[in-house]
CSV table of C-alpha atoms in Angstrom, one decimal:
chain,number,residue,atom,x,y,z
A,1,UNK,CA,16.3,21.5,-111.2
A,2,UNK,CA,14.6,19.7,-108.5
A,3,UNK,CA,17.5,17.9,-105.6
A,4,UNK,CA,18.2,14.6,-106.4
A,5,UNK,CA,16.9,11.6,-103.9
A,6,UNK,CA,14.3,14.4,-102.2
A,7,UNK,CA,11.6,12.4,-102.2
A,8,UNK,CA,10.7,8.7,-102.0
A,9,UNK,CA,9.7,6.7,-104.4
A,10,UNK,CA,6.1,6.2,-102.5
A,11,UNK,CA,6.4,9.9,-102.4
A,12,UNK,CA,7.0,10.8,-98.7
A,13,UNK,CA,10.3,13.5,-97.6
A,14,UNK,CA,12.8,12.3,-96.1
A,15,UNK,CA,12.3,14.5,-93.5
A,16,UNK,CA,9.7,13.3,-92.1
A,17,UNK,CA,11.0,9.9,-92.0
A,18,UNK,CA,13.8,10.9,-89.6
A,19,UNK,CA,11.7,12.8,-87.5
A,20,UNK,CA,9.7,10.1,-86.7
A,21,UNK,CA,12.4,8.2,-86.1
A,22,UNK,CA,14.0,10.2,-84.1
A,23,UNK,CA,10.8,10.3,-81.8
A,24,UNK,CA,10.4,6.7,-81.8
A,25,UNK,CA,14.2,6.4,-80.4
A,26,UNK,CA,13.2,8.9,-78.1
A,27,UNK,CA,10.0,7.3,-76.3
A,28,UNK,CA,12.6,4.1,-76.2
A,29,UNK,CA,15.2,5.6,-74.4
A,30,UNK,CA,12.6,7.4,-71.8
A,31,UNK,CA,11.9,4.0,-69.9
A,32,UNK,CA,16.0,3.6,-69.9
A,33,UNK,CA,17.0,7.1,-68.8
A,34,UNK,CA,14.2,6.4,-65.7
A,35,UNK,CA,15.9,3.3,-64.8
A,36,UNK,CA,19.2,4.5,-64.6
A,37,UNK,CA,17.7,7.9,-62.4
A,38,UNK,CA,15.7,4.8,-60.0
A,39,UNK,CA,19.3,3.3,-60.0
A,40,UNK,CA,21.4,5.9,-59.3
A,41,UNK,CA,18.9,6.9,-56.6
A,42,UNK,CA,19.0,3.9,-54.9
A,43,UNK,CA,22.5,3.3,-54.6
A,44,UNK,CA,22.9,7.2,-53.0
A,45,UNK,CA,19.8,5.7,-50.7
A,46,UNK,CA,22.0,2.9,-49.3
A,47,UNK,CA,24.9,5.0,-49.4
A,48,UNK,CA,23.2,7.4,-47.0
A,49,UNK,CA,21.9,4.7,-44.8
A,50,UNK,CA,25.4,3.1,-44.4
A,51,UNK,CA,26.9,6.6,-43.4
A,52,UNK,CA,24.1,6.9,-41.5
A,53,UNK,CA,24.8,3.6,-39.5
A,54,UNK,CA,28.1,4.0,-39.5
A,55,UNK,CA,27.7,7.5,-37.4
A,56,UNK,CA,25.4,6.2,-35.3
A,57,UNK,CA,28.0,3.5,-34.4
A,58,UNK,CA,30.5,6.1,-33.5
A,59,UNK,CA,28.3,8.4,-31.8
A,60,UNK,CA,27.4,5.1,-29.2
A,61,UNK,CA,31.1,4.7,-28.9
A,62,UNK,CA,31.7,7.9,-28.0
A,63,UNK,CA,28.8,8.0,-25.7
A,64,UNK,CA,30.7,5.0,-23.3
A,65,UNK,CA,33.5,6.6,-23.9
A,66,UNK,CA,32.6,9.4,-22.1
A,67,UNK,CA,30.1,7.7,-19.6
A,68,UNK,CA,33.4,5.7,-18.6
A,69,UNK,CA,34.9,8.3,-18.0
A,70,UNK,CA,32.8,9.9,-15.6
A,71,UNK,CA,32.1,6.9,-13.8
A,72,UNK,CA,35.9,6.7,-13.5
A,73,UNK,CA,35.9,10.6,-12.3
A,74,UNK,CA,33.2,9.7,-9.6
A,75,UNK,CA,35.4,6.6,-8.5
A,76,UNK,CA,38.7,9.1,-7.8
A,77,UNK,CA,36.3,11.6,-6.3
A,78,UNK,CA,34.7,9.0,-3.8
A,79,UNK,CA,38.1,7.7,-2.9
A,80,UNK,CA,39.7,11.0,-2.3
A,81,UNK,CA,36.6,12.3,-0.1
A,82,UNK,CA,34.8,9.5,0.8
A,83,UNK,CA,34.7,10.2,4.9
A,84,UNK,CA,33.1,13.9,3.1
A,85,UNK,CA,30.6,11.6,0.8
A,86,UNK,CA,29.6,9.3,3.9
A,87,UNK,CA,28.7,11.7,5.9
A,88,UNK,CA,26.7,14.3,3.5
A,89,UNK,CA,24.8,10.7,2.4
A,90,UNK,CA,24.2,10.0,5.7
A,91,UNK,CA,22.7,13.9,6.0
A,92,UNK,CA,20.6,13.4,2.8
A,93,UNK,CA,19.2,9.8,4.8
A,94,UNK,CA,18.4,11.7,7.7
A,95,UNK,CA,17.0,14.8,6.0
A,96,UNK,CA,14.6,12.5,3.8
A,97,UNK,CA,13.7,10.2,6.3
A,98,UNK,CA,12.2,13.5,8.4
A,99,UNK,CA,11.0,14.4,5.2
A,100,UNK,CA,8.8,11.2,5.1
A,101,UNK,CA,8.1,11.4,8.7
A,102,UNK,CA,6.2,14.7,7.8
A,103,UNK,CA,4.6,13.6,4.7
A,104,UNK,CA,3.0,9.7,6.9
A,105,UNK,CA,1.7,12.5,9.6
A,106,UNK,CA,-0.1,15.1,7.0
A,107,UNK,CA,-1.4,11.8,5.2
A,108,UNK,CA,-2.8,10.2,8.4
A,109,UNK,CA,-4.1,13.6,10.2
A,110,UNK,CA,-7.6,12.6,9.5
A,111,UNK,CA,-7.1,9.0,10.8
A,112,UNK,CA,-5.9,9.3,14.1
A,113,UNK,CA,-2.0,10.8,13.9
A,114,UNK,CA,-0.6,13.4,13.9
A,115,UNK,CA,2.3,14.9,15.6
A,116,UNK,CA,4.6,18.4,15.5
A,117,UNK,CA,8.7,18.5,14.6
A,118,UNK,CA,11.0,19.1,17.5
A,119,UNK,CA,14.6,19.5,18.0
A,120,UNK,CA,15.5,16.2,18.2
A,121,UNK,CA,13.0,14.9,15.1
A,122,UNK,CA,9.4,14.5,15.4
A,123,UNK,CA,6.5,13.4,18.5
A,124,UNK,CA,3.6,11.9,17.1
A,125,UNK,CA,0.8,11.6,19.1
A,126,UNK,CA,-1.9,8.7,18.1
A,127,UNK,CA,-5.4,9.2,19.0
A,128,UNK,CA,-7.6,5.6,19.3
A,129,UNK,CA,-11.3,5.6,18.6
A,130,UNK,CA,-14.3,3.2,18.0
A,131,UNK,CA,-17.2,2.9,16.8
A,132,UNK,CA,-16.8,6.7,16.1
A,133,UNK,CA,-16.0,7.0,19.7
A,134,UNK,CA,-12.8,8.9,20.8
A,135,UNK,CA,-10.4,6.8,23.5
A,136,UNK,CA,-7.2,7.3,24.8
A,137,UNK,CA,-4.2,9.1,22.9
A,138,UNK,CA,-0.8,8.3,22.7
A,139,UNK,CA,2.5,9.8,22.0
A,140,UNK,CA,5.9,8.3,20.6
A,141,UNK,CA,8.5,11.1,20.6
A,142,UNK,CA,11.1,10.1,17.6
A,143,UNK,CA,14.2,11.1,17.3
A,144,UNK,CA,15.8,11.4,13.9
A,145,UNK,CA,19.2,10.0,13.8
A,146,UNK,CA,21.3,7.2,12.2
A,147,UNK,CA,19.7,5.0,13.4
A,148,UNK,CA,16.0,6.0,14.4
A,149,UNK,CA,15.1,6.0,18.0
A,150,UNK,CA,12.6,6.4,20.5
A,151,UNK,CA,13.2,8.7,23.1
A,152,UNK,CA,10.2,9.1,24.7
A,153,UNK,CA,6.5,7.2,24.8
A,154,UNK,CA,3.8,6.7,26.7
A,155,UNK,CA,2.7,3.4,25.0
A,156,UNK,CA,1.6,0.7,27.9
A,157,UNK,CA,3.8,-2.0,28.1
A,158,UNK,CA,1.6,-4.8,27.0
A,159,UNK,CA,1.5,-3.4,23.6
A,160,UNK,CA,4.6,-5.2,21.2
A,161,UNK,CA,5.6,-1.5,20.6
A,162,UNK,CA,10.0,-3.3,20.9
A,163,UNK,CA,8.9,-5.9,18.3
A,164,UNK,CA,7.6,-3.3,15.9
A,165,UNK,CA,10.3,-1.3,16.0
A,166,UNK,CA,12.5,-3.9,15.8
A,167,UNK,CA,10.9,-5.0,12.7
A,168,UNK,CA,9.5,-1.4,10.9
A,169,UNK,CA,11.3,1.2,12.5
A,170,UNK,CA,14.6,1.3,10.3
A,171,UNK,CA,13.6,0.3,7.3
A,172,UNK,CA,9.9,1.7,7.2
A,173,UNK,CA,8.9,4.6,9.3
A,174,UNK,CA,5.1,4.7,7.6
A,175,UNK,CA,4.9,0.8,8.5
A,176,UNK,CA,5.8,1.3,11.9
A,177,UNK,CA,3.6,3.8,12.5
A,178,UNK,CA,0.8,2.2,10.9
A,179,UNK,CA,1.5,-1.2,13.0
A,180,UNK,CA,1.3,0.8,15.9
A,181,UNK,CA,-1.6,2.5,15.3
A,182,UNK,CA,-3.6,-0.7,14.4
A,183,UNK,CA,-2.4,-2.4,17.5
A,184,UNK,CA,-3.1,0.3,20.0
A,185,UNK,CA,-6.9,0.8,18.0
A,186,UNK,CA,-7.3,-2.9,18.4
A,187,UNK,CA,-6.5,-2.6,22.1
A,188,UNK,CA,-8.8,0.2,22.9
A,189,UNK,CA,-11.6,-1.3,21.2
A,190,UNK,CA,-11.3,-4.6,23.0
A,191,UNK,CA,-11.1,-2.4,26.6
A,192,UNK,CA,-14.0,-0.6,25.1
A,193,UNK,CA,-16.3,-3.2,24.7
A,194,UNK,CA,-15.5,-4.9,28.2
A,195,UNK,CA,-16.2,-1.3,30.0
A,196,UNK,CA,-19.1,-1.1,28.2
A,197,UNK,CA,-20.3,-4.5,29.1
A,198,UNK,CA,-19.3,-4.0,33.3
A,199,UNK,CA,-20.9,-0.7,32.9
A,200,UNK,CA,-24.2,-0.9,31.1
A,201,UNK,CA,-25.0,-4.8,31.5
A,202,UNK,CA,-23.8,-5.4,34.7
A,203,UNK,CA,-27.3,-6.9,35.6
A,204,UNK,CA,-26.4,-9.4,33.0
A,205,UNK,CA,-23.5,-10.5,34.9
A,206,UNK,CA,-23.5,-13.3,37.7
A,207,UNK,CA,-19.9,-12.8,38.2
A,208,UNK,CA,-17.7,-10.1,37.7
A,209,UNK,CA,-15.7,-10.0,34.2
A,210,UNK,CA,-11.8,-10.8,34.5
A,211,UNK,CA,-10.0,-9.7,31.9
A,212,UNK,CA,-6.1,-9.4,31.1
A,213,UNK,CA,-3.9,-6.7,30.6
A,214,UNK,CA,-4.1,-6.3,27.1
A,215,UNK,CA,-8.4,-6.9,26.9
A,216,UNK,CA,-7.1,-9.8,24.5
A,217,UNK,CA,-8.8,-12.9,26.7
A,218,UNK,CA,-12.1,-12.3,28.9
A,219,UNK,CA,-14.1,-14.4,30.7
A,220,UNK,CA,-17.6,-14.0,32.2
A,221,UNK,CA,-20.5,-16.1,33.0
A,222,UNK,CA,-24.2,-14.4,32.5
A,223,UNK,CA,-27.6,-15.3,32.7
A,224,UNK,CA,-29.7,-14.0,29.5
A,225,UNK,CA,-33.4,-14.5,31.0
A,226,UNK,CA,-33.0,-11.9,34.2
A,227,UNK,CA,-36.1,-13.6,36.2
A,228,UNK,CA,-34.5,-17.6,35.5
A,229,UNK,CA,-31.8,-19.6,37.1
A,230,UNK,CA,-29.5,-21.0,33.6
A,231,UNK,CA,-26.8,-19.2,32.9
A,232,UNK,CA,-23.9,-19.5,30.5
A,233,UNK,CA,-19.8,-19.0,31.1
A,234,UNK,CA,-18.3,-17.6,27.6
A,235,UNK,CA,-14.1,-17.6,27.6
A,236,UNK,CA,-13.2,-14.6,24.6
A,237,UNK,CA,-9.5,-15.4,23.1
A,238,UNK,CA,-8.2,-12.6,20.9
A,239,UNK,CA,-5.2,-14.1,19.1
A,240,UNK,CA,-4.9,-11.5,16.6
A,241,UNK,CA,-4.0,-8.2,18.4
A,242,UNK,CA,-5.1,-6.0,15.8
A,243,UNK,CA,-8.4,-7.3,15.7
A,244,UNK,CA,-11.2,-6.1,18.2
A,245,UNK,CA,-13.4,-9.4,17.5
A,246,UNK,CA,-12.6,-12.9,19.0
A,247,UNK,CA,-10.8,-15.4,17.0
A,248,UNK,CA,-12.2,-18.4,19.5
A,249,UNK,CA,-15.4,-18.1,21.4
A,250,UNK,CA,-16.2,-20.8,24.0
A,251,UNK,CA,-19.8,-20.6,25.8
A,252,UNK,CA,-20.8,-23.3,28.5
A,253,UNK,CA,-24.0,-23.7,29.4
A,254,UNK,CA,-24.0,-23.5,33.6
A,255,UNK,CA,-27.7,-24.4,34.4
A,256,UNK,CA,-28.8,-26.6,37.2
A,257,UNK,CA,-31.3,-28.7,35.4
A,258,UNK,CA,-30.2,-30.8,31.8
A,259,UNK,CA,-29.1,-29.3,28.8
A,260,UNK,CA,-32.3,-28.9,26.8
A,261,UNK,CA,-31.8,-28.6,23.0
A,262,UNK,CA,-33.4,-25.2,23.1
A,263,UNK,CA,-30.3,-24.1,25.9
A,264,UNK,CA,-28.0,-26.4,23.2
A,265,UNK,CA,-29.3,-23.3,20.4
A,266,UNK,CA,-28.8,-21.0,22.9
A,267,UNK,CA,-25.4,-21.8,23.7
A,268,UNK,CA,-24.5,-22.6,19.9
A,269,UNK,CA,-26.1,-18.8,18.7
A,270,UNK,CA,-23.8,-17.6,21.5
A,271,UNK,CA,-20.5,-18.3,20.4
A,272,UNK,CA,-21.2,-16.8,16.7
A,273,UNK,CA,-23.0,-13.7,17.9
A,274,UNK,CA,-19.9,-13.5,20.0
A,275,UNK,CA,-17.5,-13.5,17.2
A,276,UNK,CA,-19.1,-11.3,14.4
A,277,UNK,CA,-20.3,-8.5,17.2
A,278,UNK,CA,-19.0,-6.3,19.9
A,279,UNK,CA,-19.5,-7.1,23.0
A,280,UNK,CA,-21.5,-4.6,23.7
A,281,UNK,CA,-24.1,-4.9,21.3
A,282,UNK,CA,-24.6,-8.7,21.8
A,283,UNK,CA,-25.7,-7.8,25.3
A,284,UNK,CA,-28.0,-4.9,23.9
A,285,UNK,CA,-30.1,-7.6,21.6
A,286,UNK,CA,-30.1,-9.6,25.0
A,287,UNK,CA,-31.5,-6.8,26.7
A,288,UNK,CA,-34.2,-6.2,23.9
A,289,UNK,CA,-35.2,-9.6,23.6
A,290,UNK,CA,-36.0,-9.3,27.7
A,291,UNK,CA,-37.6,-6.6,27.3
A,292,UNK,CA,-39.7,-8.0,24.5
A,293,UNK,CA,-40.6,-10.6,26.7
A,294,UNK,CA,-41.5,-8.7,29.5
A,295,UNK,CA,-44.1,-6.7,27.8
A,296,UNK,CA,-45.4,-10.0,26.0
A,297,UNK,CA,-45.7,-11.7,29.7
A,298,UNK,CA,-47.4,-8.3,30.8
């Protein structure tokens, strides 16, 4: 006898009918069981990121915490040895100063300083030049104490060397230095030139050249046609000591007869050859340009 209610009426098993719904309410609740994972995941996301916040927060507290203290421990140690603390920073001050002393003269060995350590600190000796030409040396013997001084020097009196001191000495060793240099290269350019020009264009000369101390104002008066009677006065100023060209060139034209305008371009080409060339070298062209017309009139 066959089971009652086994099969439909259209004739398919019952079976099959819950089966298939079964895997329909299956592929429903897939969507819903990935929603509530998405969920659940999120909410253990944020609750990671607020721990995570929330130890960062005491990790930064604890972090001044302790840099307070320490800062307080520093305090109480200052003010139990501070005469000790004074003088080991004064030490370190001393110590690195020396130490930058020796670094400005293995830096500048090539450009004219240079010096060795003694007992008392350091002598550096600075050697001039121009125009590739070695000049004079000088030596400034430092001693390293609080606060720098010179002991010894054998810079001439006319160079500033008190004002640079005054203004580099203390608070920059490598500007000093530098100033010093520049002023005393300056200086034996502008002496250079004027030797030169006494020495190797002296026929040039109608009068001799006077000159200051410091080379920094010369006056002269010169003839530039050797065989003719016109000649010119030129006053040099050098306002800038550090510079071994004029600032202010003033040539007068001392002829007996009337200022042509050919003596008027003279004069004029005077003054700027005078302020964008050595000395020397102006009177050089003048002696070529004799010379050139020497062997024309020949």
């Amino acid at each position: 006898m066959e089971q009652a209610n086994s099969v439909r009426p259209d004739g398919e098993p019952k079976a099959g009918i819950l089966a298939h719904l079964e895997g329909l309410e299956a592929q429903m609740s897939r969507p819903c069981k990935r929603s509530k994972e998405l969920q659940q995941a999120r909410a253990e996301e944020s609750a990671l990121g607020t721990k995570i916040h929330e130890l960062r927060r005491l990790r930064d507290k604890l972090r001044a915490e302790v840099n307070q203290q320490r800062a307080r421990g520093k305090a109480s140690s200052a003010n139990v040895e501070s005469g000790q603390t004074v003088e080991i920073g004064e030490q370190e001050v001393l110590e690195r100063k020396q130490e930058s002393v020796k670094a400005i003269l293995q830096a500048y060995r090539f450009t004219g300083l240079s010096g060795k350590q003694t007992s008392r600190g350091v002598c550096v000796c600075i050697s001039t030049a121009f125009e590739g030409n070695l000049l004079d040396s000088y030596f400034v013997d430092l001693v390293i104490q609080r606060p720098l001084w010179i002991h010894h020097h054998s810079i001439p009196v006319f160079i500033p060397l008190e004002k640079i001191a005054a203004k580099y000495l203390q608070t920059d060793v490598q500007r000093f230095l530098f100033s010093l240099c520049e002023s005393l290269n300056a200086y034996a350019g502008r002496k250079y030139q004027a030797d030169r020009l006494q020495s190797d264009f002296a026929a040039f000369l109608i009068r001799p050249l006077q000159r200051n101390s410091l080379c920094n104002l010369l006056s002269f008066t010169y003839k530039v046609d050797l065989m003719g009677q016109s000649s010119f006065c030129a006053r040099l100023l050098y306002k800038d000591l550090t510079a071994t060209l004029p600032t202010d060139a003033t040539v007068t034209y001392q002829g007996t007869e009337a200022l042509s305008a050919l003596r008027e371009e003279q004069r004029a080409s005077h003054e700027a050859l005078f302020c964008t060339k050595p000395l020397h070298q102006v009177f050089a062209s003048f002696a070529r340009e004799e010379e050139l017309d020497l062997s024309l009139a020949s």
